[in-house]
Short mmCIF file of C-alpha atoms in Angstrom, two decimals:
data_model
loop_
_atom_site.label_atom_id
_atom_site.label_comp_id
_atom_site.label_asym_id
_atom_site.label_seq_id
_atom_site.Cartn_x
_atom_site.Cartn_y
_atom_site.Cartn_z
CA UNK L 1 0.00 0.00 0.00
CA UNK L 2 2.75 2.22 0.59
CA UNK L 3 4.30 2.27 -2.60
CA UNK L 4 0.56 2.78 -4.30
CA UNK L 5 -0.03 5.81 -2.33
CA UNK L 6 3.59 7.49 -2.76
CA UNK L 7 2.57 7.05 -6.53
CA UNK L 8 -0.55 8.67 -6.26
CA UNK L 9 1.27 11.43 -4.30
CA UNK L 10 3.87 12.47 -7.00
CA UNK L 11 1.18 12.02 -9.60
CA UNK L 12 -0.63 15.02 -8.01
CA UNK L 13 2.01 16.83 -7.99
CA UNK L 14 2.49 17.29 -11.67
CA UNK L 15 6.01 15.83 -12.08
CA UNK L 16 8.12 17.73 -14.49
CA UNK L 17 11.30 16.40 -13.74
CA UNK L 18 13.28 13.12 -12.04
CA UNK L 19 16.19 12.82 -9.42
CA UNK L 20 19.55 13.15 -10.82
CA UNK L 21 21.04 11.35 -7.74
CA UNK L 22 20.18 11.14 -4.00
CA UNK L 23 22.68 10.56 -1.25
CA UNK L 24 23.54 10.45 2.82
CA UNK L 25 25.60 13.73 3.58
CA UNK L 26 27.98 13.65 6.42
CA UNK L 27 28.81 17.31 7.74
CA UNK L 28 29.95 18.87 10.68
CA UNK L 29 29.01 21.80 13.14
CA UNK L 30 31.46 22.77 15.90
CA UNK L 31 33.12 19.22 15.76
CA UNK L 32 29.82 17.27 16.42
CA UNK L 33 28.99 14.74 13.48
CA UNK L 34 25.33 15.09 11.28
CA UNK L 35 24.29 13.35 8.94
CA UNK L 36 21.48 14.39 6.50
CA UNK L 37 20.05 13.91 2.83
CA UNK L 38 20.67 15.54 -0.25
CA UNK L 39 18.32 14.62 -3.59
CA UNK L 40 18.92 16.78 -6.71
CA UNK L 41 16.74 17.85 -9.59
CA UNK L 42 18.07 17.17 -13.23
CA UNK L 43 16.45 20.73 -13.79
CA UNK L 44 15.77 22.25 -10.23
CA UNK L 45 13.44 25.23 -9.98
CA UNK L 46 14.28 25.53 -6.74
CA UNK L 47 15.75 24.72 -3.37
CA UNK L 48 13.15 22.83 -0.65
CA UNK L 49 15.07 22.27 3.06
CA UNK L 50 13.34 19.40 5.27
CA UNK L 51 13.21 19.79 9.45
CA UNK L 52 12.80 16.46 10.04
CA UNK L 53 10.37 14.30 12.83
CA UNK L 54 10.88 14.14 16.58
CA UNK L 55 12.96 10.97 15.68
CA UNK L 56 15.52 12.07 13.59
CA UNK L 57 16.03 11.94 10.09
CA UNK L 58 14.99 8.86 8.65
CA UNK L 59 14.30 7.23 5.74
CA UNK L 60 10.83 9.58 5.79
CA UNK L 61 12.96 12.46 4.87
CA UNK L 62 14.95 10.37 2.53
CA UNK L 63 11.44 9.44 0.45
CA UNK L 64 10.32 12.79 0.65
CA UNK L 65 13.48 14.32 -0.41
CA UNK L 66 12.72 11.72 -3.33
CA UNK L 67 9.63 12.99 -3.84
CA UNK L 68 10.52 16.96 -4.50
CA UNK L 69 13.80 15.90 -6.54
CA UNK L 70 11.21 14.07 -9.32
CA UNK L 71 8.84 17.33 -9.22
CA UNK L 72 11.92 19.33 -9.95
CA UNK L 73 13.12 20.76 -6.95
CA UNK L 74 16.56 20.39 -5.19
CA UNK L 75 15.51 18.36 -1.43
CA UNK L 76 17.80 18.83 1.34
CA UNK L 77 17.12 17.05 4.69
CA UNK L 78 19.27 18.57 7.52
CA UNK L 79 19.82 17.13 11.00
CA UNK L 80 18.66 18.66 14.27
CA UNK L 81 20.15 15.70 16.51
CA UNK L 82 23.04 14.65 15.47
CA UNK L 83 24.68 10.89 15.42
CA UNK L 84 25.57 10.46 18.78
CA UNK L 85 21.74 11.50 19.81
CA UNK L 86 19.68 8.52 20.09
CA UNK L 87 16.36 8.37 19.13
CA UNK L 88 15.18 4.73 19.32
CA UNK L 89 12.17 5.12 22.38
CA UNK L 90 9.83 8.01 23.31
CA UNK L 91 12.15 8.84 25.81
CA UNK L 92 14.94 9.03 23.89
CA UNK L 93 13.01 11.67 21.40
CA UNK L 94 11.55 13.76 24.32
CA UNK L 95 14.90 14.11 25.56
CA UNK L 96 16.37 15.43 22.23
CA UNK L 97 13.35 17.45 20.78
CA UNK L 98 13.46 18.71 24.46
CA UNK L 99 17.10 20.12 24.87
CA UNK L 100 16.27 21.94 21.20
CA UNK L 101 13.10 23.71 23.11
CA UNK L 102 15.24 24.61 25.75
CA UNK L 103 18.16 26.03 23.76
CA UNK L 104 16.79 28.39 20.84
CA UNK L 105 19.99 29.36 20.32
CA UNK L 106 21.46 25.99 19.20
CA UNK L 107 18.83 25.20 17.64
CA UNK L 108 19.60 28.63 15.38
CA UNK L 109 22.81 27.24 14.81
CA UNK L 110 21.81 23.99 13.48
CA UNK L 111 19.72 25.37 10.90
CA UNK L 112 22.25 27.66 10.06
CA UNK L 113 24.21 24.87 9.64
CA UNK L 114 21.81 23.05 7.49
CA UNK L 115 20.90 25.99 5.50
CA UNK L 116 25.03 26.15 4.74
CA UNK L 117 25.36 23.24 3.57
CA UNK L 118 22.33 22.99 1.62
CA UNK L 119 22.80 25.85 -0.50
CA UNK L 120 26.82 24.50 -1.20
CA UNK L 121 25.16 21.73 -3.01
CA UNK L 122 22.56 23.59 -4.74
CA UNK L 123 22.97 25.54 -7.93
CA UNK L 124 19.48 27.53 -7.31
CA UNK L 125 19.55 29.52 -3.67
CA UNK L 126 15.35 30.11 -4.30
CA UNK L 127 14.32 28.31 -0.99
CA UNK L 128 11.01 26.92 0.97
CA UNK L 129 11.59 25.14 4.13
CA UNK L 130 9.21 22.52 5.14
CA UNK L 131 8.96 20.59 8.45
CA UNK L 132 6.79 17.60 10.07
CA UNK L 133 6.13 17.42 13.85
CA UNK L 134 8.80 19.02 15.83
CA UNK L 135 10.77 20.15 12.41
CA UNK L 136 7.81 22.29 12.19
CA UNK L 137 7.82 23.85 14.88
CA UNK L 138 12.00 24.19 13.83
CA UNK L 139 10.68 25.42 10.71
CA UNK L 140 8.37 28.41 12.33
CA UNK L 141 11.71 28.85 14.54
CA UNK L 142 13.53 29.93 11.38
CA UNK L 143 11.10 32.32 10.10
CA UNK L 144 11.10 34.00 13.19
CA UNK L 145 14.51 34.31 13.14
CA UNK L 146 17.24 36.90 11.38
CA UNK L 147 17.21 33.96 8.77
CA UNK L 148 13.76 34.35 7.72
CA UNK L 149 14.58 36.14 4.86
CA UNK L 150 16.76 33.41 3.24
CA UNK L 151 13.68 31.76 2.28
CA UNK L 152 10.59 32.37 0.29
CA UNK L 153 8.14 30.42 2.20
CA UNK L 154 7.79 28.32 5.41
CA UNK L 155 5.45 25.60 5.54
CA UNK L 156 4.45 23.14 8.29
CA UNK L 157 2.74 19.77 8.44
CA UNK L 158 0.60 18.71 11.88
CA UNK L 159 3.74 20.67 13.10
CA UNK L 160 4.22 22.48 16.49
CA UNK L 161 2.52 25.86 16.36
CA UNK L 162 3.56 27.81 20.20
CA UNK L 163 5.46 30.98 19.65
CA UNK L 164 8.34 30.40 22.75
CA UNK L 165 8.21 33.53 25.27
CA UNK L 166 10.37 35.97 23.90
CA UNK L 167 9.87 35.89 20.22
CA UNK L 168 7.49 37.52 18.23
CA UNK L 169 6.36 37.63 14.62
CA UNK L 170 6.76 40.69 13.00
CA UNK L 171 5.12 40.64 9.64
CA UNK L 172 7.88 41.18 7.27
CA UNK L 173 8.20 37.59 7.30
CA UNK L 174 7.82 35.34 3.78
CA UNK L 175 4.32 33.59 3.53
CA UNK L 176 3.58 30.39 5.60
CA UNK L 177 1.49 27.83 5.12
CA UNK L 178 0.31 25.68 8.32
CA UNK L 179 -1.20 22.29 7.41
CA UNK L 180 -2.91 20.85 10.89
CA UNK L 181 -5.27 17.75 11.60
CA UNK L 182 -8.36 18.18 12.66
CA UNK L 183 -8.18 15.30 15.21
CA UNK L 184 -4.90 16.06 16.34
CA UNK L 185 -5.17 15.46 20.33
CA UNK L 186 -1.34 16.84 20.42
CA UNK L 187 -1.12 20.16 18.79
CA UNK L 188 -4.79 21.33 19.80
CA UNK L 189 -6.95 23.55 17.47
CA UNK L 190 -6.53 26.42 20.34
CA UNK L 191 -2.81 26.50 19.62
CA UNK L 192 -3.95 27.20 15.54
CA UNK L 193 -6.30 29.92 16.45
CA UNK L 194 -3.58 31.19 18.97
CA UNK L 195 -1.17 31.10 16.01
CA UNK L 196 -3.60 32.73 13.54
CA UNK L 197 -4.09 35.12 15.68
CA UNK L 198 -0.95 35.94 16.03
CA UNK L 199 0.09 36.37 12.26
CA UNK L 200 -3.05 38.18 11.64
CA UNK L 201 -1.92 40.78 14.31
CA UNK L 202 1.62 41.25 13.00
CA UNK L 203 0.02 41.31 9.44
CA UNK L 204 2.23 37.94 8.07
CA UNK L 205 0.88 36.53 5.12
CA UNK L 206 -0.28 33.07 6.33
CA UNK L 207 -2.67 30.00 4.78
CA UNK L 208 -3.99 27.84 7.39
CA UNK L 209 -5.57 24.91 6.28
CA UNK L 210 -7.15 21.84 8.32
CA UNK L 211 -7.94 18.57 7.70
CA UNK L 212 -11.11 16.64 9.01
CA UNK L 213 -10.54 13.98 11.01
CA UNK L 214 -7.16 13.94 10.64
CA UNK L 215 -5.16 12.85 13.43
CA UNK L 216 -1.60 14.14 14.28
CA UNK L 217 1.05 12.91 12.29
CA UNK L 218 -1.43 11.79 9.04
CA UNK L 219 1.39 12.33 6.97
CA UNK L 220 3.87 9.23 8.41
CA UNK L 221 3.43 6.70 5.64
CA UNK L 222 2.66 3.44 7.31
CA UNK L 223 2.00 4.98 10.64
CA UNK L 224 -0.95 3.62 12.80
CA UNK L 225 -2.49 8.01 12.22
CA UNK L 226 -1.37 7.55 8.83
CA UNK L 227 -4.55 9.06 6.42
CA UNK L 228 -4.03 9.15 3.05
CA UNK L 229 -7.04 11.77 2.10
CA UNK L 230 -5.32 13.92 4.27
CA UNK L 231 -1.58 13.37 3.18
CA UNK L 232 -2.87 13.96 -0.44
CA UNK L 233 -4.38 16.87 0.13
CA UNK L 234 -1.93 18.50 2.44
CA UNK L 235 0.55 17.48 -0.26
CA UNK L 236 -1.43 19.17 -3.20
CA UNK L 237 -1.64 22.00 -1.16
CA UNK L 238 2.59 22.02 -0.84
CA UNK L 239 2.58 21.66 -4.07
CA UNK L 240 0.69 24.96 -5.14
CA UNK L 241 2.61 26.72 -2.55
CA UNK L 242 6.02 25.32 -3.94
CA UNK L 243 4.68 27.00 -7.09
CA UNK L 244 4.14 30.18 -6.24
CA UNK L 245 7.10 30.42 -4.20
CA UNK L 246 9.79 28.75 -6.12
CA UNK L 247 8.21 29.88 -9.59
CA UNK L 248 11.64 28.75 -11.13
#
């Protein structure tokens, strides 16, 4: 089923393009040892960065990565954790999405870092950075950050929404788009109106769209909350966004 559903994914996507090559990339940041993936275009209109899960990146990121090379967009999927960070129980993810809450300021530098090495592969610098779960609440991080800029467009899928105390938005930032479930009993429809709210009141351009019935993490292919209506739609949506964004 998975395979079947993947296919029907790209298909809705219009593909225009297929991956030149796809592979692990080791890099470093202050010493420490990442490891994420890189998947090029054969004709890339643009440049789409990937804030992975809560438990790492995986071989999720990998097919998705897979997925935007064949529409025609350079993929890169950076690392928040790390390869001496394990991530094999709950606890083990709670602990390292938890020390990332804790620390904004790492967490800045790991994107940075990502971002760097990202754009050394790519030959367009055009970017939209996309995150599921916790990399979407790493993705709202960066667009609230003094590296907002470097992208066109942030988008987020059943991601975490809070604004940390301390930050605000400020409304110069580039367009987001916030994908939630409907049934998501983590990321509550309170913290998407709180959200909204905020944007609105800074005057960001923002899309919010939600799912019915959709529980948190609809997108995870294979996942017991896996639901495809919603995945296809959410990924239709990323797809017009991707468009008007990274025009090419």
């Amino acid at each position: 089923m998975r395979t079947s559903v993947t296919s029907m994914i790209v298909a809705t996507a219009t593909l225009v393009s297929t991956s030149a090559f796809a592979e692990d990339i080791s890099y470093t940041v202050n010493d420490e040892a990442f490891t994420g993936y890189w998947a090029e275009a054969e004709s890339p209109k643009g440049l789409v960065l990937i804030m992975h899960d809560w438990d790492g990146m995986t071989d999720y990121e990998r097919e998705r990565a897979d997925m935007l090379a064949e529409m025609g967009y350079n993929a890169f999927a950076l690392d928040m954790f790390g390869d001496k960070t394990p991530t094999e129980t709950v606890d083990h993810r709670r602990a390292a999405t938890g020390a990332l809450y804790e620390d904004r300021e790492r967490m800045r530098s790991l994107i940075k870092a990502g971002v760097d090495e990202a754009l050394s592969r790519s030959d367009v610098a055009q970017m939209v950075v996309m995150g599921y779960c916790f990399g979407g609440a790493v993705a709202l991080e960066m667009a609230r950050s003094d590296m907002a800029g470097t992208a066109s467009g942030y988008a987020t899928f059943h991601g975490g929404l809070t604004t940390p105390e301390g930050q605000t938005w400020q409304g110069d930032e580039p367009p987001v788009l916030v994908m939630h479930g409907g049934a998501d009993s983590s990321i509550k429809m309170e913290d998407v109106a709180t959200l909204a709210g905020e944007l609105e009141g800074a005057g960001t351009t923002y899309t919010i769209e939600v799912f019915s019935g959709a529980p948190h993490a609809f997108t995870v292919f294979g996942s017991d909350n896996y639901q495809e209506r919603a995945d296809v739609a959410s990924w239709e949506s990323f797809n017009r966004f991707l468009s008007a964004q990274l025009p090419g």
